XYZ file of C-alpha atoms in Angstrom:
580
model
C 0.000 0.000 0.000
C 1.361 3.040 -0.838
C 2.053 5.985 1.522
C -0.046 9.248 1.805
C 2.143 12.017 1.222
C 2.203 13.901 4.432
C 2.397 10.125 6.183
C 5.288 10.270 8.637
C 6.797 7.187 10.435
C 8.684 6.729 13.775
C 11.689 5.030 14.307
C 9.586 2.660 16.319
C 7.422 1.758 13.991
C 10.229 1.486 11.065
C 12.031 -0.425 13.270
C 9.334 -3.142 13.745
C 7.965 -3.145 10.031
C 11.674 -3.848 9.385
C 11.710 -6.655 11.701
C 8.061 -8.133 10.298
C 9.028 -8.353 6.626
C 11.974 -10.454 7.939
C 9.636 -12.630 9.109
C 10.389 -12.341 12.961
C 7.173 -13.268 14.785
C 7.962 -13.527 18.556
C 9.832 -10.572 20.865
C 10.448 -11.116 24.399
C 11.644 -8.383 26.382
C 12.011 -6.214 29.735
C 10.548 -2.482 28.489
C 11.311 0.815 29.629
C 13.154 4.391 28.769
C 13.317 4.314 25.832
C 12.190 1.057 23.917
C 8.554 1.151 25.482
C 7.367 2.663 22.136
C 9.324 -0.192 19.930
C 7.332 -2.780 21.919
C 4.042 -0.858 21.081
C 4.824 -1.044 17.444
C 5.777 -4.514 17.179
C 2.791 -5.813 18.630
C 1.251 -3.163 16.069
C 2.813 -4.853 13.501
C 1.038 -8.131 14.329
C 4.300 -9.383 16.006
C 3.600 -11.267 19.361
C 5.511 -9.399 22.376
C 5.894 -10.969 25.993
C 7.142 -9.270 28.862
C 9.784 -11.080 30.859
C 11.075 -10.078 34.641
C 14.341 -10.561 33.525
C 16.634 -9.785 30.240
C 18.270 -12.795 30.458
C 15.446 -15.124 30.521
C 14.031 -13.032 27.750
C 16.948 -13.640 25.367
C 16.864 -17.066 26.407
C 13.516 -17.208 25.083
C 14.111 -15.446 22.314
C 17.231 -17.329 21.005
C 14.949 -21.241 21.161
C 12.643 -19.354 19.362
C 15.622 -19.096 16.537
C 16.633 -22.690 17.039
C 12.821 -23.874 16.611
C 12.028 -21.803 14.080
C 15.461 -20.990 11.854
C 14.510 -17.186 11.730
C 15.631 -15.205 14.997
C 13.301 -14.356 17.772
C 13.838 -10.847 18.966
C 14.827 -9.802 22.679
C 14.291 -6.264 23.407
C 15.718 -4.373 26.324
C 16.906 -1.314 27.469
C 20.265 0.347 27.988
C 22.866 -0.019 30.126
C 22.193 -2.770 32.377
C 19.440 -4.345 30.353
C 22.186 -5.098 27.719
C 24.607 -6.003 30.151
C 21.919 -8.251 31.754
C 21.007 -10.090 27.963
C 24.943 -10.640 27.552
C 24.559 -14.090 29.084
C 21.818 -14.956 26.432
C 23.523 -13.504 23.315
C 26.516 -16.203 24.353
C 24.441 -18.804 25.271
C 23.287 -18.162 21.836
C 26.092 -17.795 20.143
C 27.699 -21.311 21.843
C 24.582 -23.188 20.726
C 24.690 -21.592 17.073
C 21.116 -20.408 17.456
C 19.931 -17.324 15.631
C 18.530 -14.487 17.600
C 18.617 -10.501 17.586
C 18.737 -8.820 20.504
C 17.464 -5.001 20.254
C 19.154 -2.998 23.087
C 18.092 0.687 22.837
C 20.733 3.425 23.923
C 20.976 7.214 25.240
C 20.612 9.649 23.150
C 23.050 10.443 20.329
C 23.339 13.883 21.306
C 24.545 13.489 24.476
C 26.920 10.023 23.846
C 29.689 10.565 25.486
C 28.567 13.180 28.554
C 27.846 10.871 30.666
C 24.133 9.912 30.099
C 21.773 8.025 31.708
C 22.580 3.962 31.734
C 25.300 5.515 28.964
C 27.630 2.673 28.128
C 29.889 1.381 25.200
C 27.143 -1.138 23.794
C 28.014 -1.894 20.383
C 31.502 -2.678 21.754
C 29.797 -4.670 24.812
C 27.882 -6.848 22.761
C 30.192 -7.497 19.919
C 32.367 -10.594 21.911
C 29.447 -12.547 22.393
C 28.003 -11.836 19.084
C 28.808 -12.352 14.950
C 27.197 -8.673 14.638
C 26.982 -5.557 16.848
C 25.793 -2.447 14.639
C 24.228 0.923 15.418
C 21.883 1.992 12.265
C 23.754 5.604 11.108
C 20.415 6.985 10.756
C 16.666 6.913 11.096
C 16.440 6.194 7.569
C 18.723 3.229 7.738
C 17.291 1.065 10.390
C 15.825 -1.017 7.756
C 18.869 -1.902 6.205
C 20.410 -2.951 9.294
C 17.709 -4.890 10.572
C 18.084 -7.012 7.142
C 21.523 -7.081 7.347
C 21.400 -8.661 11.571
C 18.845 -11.090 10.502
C 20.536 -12.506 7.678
C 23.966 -12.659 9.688
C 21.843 -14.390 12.291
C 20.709 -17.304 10.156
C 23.484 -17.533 7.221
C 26.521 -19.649 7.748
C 27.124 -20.836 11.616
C 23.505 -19.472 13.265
C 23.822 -17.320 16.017
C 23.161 -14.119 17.956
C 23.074 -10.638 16.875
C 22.836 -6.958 18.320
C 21.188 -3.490 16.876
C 22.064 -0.686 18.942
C 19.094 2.007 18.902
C 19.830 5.531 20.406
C 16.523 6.831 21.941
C 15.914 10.069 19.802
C 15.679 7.334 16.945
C 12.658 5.588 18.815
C 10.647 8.768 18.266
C 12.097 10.482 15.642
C 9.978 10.746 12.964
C 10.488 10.504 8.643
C 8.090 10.858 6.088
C 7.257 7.668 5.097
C 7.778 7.579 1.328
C 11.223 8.085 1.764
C 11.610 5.197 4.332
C 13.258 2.346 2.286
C 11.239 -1.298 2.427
C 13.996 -4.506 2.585
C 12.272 -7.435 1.219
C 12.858 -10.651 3.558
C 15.991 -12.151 3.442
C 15.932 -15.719 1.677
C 16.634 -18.961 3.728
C 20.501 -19.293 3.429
C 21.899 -20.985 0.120
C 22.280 -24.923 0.220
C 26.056 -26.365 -0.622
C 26.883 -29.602 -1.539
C 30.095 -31.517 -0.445
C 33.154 -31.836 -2.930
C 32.138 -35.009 -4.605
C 35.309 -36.807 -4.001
C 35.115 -36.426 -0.475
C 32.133 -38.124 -0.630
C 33.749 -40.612 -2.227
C 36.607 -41.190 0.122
C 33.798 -40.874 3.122
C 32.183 -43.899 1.455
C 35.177 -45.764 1.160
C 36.508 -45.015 4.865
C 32.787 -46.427 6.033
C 32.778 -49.790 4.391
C 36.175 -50.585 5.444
C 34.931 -49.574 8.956
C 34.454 -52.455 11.310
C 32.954 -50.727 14.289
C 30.967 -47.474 12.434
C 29.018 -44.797 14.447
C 27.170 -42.015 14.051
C 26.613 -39.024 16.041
C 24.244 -36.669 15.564
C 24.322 -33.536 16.909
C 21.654 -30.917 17.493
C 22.903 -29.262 14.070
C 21.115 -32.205 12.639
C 17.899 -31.057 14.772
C 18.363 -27.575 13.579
C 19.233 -28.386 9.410
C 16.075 -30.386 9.949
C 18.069 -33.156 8.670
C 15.740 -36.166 10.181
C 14.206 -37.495 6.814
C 17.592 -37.835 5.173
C 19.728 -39.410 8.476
C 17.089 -41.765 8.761
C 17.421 -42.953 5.451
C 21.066 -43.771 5.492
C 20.413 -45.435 8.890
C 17.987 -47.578 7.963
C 20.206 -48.778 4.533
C 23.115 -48.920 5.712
C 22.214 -50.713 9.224
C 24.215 -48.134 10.694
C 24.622 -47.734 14.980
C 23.703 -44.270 15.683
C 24.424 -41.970 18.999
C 22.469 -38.526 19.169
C 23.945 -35.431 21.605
C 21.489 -34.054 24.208
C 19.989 -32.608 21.359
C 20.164 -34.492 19.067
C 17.611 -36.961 20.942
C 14.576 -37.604 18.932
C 15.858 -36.616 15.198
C 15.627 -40.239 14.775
C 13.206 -41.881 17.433
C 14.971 -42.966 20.562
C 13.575 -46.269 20.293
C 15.237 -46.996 16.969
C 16.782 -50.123 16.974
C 19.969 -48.637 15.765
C 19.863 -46.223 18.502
C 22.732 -46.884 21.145
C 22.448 -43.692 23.533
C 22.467 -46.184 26.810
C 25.715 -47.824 25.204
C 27.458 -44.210 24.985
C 30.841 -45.015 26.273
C 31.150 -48.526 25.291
C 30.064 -46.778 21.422
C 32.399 -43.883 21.613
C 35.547 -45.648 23.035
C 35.026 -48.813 20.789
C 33.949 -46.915 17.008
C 36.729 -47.011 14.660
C 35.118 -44.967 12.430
C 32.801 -41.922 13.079
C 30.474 -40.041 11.035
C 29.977 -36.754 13.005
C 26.686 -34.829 12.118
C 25.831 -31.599 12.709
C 28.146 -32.000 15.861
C 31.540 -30.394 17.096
C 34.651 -32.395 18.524
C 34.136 -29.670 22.314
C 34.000 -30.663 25.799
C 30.838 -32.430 25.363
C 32.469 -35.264 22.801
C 35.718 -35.024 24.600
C 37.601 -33.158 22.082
C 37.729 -36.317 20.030
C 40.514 -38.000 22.226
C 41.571 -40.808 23.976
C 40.668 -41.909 26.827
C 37.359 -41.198 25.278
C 37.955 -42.564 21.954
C 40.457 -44.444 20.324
C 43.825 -43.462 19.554
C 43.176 -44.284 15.622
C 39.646 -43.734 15.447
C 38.875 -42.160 11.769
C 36.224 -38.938 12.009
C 33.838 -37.839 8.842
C 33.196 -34.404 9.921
C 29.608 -32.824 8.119
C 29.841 -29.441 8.938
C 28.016 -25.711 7.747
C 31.361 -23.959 9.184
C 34.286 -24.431 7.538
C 36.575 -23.503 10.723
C 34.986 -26.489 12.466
C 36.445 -29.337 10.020
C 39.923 -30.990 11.715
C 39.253 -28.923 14.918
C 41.000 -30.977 17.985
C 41.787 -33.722 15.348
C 44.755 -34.304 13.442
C 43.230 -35.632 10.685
C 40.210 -37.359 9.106
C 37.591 -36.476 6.082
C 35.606 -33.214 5.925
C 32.281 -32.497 4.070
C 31.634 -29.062 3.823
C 27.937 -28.634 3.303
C 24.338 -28.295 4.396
C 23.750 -31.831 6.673
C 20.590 -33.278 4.345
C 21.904 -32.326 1.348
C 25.317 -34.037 2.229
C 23.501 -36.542 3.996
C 21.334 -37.459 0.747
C 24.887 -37.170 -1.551
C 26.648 -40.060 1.007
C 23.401 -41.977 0.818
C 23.546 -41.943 -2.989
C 27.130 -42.819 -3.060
C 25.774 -45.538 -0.832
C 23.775 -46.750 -3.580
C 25.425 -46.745 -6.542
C 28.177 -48.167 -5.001
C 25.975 -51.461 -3.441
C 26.376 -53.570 0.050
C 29.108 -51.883 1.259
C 29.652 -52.561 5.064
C 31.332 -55.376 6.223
C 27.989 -57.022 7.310
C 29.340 -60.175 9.735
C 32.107 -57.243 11.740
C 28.840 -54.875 11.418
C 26.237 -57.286 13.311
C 28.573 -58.250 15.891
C 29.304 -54.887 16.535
C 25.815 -54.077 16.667
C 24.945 -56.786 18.761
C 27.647 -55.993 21.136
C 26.084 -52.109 21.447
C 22.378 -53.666 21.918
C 23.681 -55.915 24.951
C 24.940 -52.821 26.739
C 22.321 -51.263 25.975
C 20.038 -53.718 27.427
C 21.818 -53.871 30.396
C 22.085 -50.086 31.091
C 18.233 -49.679 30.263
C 17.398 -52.408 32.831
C 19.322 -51.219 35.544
C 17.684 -47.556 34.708
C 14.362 -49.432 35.337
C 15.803 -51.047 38.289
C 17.152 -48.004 40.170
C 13.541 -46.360 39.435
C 11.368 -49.255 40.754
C 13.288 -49.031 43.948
C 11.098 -46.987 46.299
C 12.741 -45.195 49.358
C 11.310 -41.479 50.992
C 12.782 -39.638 50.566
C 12.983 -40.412 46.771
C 15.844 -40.579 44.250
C 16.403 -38.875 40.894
C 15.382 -42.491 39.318
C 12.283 -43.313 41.166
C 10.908 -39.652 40.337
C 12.064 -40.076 36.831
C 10.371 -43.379 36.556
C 7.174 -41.678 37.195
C 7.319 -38.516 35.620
C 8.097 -40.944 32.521
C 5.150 -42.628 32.679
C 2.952 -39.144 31.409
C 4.961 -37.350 28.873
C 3.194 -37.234 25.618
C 5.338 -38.801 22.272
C 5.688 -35.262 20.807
C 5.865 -32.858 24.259
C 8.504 -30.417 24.523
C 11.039 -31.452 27.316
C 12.666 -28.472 28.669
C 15.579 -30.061 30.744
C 18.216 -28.112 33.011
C 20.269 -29.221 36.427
C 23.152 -31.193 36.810
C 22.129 -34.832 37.979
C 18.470 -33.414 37.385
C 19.336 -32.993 33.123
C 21.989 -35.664 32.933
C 19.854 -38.310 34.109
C 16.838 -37.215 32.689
C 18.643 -37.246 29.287
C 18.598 -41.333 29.906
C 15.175 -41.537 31.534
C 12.947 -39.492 29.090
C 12.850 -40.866 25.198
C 12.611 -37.993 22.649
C 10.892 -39.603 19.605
C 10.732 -36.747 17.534
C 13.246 -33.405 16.193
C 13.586 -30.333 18.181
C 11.863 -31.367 21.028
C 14.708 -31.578 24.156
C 15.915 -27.950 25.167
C 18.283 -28.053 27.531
C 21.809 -26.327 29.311
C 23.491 -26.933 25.673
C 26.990 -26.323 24.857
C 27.345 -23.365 27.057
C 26.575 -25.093 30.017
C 23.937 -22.581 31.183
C 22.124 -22.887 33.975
C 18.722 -20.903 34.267
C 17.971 -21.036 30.705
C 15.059 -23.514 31.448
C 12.246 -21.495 32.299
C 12.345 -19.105 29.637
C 12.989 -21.677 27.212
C 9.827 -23.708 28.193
C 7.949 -20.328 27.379
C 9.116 -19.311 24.209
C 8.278 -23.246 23.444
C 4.973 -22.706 24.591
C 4.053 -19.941 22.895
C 5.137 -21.107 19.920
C 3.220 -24.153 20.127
C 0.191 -22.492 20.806
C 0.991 -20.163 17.929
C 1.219 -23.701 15.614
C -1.755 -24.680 16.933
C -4.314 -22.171 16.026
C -2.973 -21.996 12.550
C -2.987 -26.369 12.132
C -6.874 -26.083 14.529
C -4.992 -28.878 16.358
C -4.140 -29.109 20.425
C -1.020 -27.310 20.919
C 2.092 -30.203 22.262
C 2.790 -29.832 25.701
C 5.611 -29.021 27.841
C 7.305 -30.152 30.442
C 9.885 -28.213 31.742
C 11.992 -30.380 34.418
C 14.570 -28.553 36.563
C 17.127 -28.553 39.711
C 16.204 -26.469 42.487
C 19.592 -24.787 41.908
C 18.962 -24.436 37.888
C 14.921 -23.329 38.809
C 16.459 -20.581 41.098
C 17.741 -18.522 37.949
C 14.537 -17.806 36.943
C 12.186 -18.799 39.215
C 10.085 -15.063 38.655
C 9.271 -16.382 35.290
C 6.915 -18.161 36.700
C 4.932 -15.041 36.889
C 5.050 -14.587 32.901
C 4.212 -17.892 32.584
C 0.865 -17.291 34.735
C 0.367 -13.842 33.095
C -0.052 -15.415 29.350
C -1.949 -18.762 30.249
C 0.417 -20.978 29.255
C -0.077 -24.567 30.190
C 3.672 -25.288 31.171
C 4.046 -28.445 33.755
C 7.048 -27.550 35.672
C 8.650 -29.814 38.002
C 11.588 -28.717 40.338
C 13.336 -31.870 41.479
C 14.206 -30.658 44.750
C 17.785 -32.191 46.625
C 18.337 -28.892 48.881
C 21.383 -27.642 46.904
C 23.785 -27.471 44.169
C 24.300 -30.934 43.060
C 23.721 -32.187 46.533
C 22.457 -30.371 49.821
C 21.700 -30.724 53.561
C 18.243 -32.045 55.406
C 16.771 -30.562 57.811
C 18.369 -31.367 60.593
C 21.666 -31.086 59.412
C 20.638 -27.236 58.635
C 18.941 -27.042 62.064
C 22.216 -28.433 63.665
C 23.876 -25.001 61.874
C 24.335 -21.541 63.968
C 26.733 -19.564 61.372
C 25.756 -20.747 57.935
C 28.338 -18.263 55.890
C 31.135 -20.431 57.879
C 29.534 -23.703 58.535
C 26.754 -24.840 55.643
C 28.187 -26.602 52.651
C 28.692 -24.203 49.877
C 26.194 -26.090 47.813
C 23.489 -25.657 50.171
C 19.919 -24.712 49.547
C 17.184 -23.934 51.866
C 16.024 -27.088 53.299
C 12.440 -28.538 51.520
C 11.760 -24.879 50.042
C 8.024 -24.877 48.828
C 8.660 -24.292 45.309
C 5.238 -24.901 44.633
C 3.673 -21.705 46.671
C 5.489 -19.204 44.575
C 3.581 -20.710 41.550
C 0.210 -20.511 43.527
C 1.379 -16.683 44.379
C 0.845 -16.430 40.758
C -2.579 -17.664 40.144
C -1.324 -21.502 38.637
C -1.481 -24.812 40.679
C 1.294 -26.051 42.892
C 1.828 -29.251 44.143
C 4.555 -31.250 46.603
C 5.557 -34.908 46.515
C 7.571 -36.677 48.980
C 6.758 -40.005 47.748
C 6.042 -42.135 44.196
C 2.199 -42.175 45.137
C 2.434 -38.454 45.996
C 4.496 -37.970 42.816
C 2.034 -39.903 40.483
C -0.729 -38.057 42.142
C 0.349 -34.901 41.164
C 1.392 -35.303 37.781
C -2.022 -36.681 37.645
C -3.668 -33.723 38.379
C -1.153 -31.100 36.672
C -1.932 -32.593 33.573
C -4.899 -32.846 33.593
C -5.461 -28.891 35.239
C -2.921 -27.598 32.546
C -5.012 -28.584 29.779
C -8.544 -27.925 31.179
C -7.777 -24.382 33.155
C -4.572 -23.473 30.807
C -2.863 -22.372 33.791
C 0.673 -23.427 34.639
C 1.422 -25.870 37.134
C 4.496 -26.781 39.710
C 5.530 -30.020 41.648
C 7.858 -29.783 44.018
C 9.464 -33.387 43.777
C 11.684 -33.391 47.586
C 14.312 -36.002 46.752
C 17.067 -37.632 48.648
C 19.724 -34.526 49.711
C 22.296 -37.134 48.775
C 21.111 -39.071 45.171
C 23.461 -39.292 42.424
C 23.787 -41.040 39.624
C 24.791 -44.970 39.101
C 29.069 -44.744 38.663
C 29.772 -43.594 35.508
C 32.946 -45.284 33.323
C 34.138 -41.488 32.109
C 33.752 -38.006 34.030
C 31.079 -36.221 32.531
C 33.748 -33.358 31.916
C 36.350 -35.265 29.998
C 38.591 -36.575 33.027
C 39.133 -40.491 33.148
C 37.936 -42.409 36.331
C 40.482 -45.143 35.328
């Protein structure tokens, strides 16, 4: 439609027409002096805006948005502190390769540099954490540079990006017809691999005796499911997905050897890594962990990631399907290439470990004791997630042992600490999932999926206000704080009672003895709940399911486990360091 014109346009309103014709839909923020006016116009705009209690949370939100989605969500928030406050998310972000754009506004540009209110360096602050910190040089330009931070955002290695808006932009006003229109950016090109490395790839796997897979939450992101599965499924291929990579092929894939991790990973001699980097979290690729001459087939969108921490092995540099699909027609042409007799026993071997690990899992979580153990509360919380639910996941023991206990059977459905480690990024995840399946929903006229966001008191503790937002927009979130007293472990009651200093005598991990979680979600207007025991436990799921979907209205359980559970001993330290 063209413009009258005498039509005139803020900077707010450019600013969020620039970001809806990029096709960002979601903006989660903290408002005040002086982006209360952009959050006006966005919603405006059509775009859907929720108010966080804290900047981090919001970019948190606003960055699974990107992963879910593959175009940014938006996190706006004010200077000084506000920016400083979303620094955590952009990082978290940027660690996970996740696309989002974080919108900080700034004093005024008039008085930069005379010491204004909440006046900081932010363009410099942000750019660390970032692949793109910009201020637009003018009113008329913001729409080039919010084109510009999207497609950064998305092209390439995903991740976060910052626009820097002074506040006499916010307001400042231009006629309209000279206010330049940026047509959405286009999804980012698709590459191929170099055809002979596809080649030698194919040749390195059917000389491999012991092949594995990984697959990495790249794969979850590149939406590379149909085309992984595929190759699986010919090629009778063992397969071993990251955190999140659960559920881009079904956990209960035959070929799936997640409870066999460390008997696949020091065992493979050949591994085809997908959509996953050689970090902390796969042990840099090194012995103990692996092999001394294990052989790595690196699929990689970033260049700079191929032969990182390894001396040497076989790169394909491409989009993951499209690669994917090239190695499974190599695959084909070529015929049976796998050494089928060395590939069933070592598939065999994987499924007995796997067997065993899965039945002690079911073991530890049929063993009832009050107070209760990760395992037994797992075992029950099990028992009522939905096939397609979001699982929003967080906590030491609390996510690593609920990445064993809870199958994901479909892509993009686990969110949890990711490569950054984060703690706190569970709450505000479970709402920007929430919204966005309710957004889904009224566009398919389907139920929206549920979700289930499970965290340690410790991990809740980041962003326990959240709960609040959570309340405020209806959304039927079941949250469940598995509750130990501390920081990986804690103190009872009477061990606290026992206490007269606690700054010189309580253990450093220490929590509040059997806090009651669950009120601070009644405070709110949702339903709380507390379970001490497996009946209480199944009880209250019980009824926060069902109350979730009937009321919309969050609910909490406050699952009081044993101060001192852990996990069952582990044959590698989870953070690279041999038990041997």
């Amino acid at each position: 439609m063209a413009a009258e014109p005498n039509e005139t346009l803020s900077g707010a309103t450019l600013l969020a027409r620039a970001l809806r014709a990029q096709g960002c839909e979601y903006m989660f923020g903290v408002v005040g002096i002086p982006v209360i006016e952009i959050a006006i116009a966005a919603q405006a705009e059509g775009i859907k805006y929720v108010g966080m209690r804290n900047e981090q949370s919001a970019c948190y939100a606003a960055s699974a948005i990107g992963y879910l989605t593959r175009r940014p969500g938006v996190c706006l928030v004010v200077s000084g502190p506000g920016l400083l406050h979303a620094l955590g998310g952009l990082a978290n972000a940027t660690e996970n390769c996740w696309p989002v754009l974080v919108i900080g506004g700034s004093s005024d540009l008039d008085q930069e540099g005379q010491g204004a209110f909440q006046e900081i360096p932010q363009v410099e602050a942000a750019k660390p954490y970032c692949k793109y910190s910009a201020r637009p040089s003018s009113i008329h330009s913001i729409g080039f540079f919010v084109e510009k931070a999207v497609r950064t955002s998305i092209y390439g290695r995903p991740g976060a990006c910052y626009l820097d808006i002074p506040g006499n932009m916010v307001n400042e006003e231009v006629q309209a017809c000279k206010a330049k229109v940026f047509s959405q950016c286009p999804a980012p090109p698709k590459c191929l691999a170099d055809y002979s490395s596809v080649k030698q790839a194919v040749e390195l796997l059917s000389k491999a005796e012991k092949p594995l897979v990984i697959i990495g939450k790249g794969a979850a992101y590149s939406h590379a499911e149909r085309p992984l599965l595929e190759m699986i499924d010919r090629c009778k291929l063992p397969f071993l997905p990251t955190p999140m990579g659960k559920g881009v092929i079904s956990d209960d894939h035959p070929l799936c050897v997640a409870p066999a991790r460390s008997l696949a990973l020091s065992n493979a001699d050949v591994i085809l890594l997908c959509g996953a980097r050689l970090n902390w979290m796969l042990h840099f690729g090194k012995a103990p962990r692996f092999r001394k001459d294990v052989k790595f087939i690196q699929v990689d969108i970033h260049a700079e990631e191929m032969g990182n921490n390894v001396s040497s092995g076989i790169f394909l540099y491409g989009d993951l399907p499209g690669v994917i699909e090239q190695i499974t027609e190599r695959i084909t042409k070529r015929g049976n290439i796998m050494q089928a007799e060395k590939l069933s026993e070592w598939t065999v071997q994987l499924n007995k470990k796997s067997e065993r690990n899965l039945m002690m899992n079911k073991e530890l979580s049929s063993v009832v004791t009050v107070p209760m153990s990760y395992y037994q509360a797992y075992g029950q919380i099990k028992k009522f997630l939905p096939q397609d639910c979001f699982i929003v996941n967080e906590g030491a023991n609390t996510m690593d042992i609920g990445r064993t206990m809870m199958p994901n059977h479909f892509p993009r459905r686990r969110l949890d600490a990711g490569t950054f480690g984060t703690m706190g990024v569970g709450t505000g995840f479970a709402i920007a999932a929430a919204m966005l399946a309710e957004g889904q929903a009224e566009q398919r006229g389907l139920p929206a999926e549920r979700v289930v966001c499970i965290q340690g008191d410790s991990a809740f503790g980041f962003s326990g206000m959240e709960l609040e937002t959570s309340c405020r927009y209806n959304l039927p979130i079941v949250f469940i704080v598995i509750n130990n007293n501390g920081i990986g472990t804690g103190m009872d009651q009477d061990s606290w009672d026992a206490i007269k200093k606690p700054a010189l005598e309580a253990l450093p991990m220490a929590l509040s003895p059997n806090a009651s979680y669950e009120k601070m979600m009644e405070a709110f207007g949702g339903k709380g709940y507390c379970a001490q025991t497996s009946a209480e436990l199944h009880k209250a799921l019980e009824q926060a399911f069902y109350n979730t979907a009937t009321t919309c209205k969050p609910a909490l359980i406050n699952v009081i486990i044993d101060t001192s559970a852990d996990r069952k001993p582990q044959d590698f330290h989870w953070l690279t360091r041999s038990k041997m």
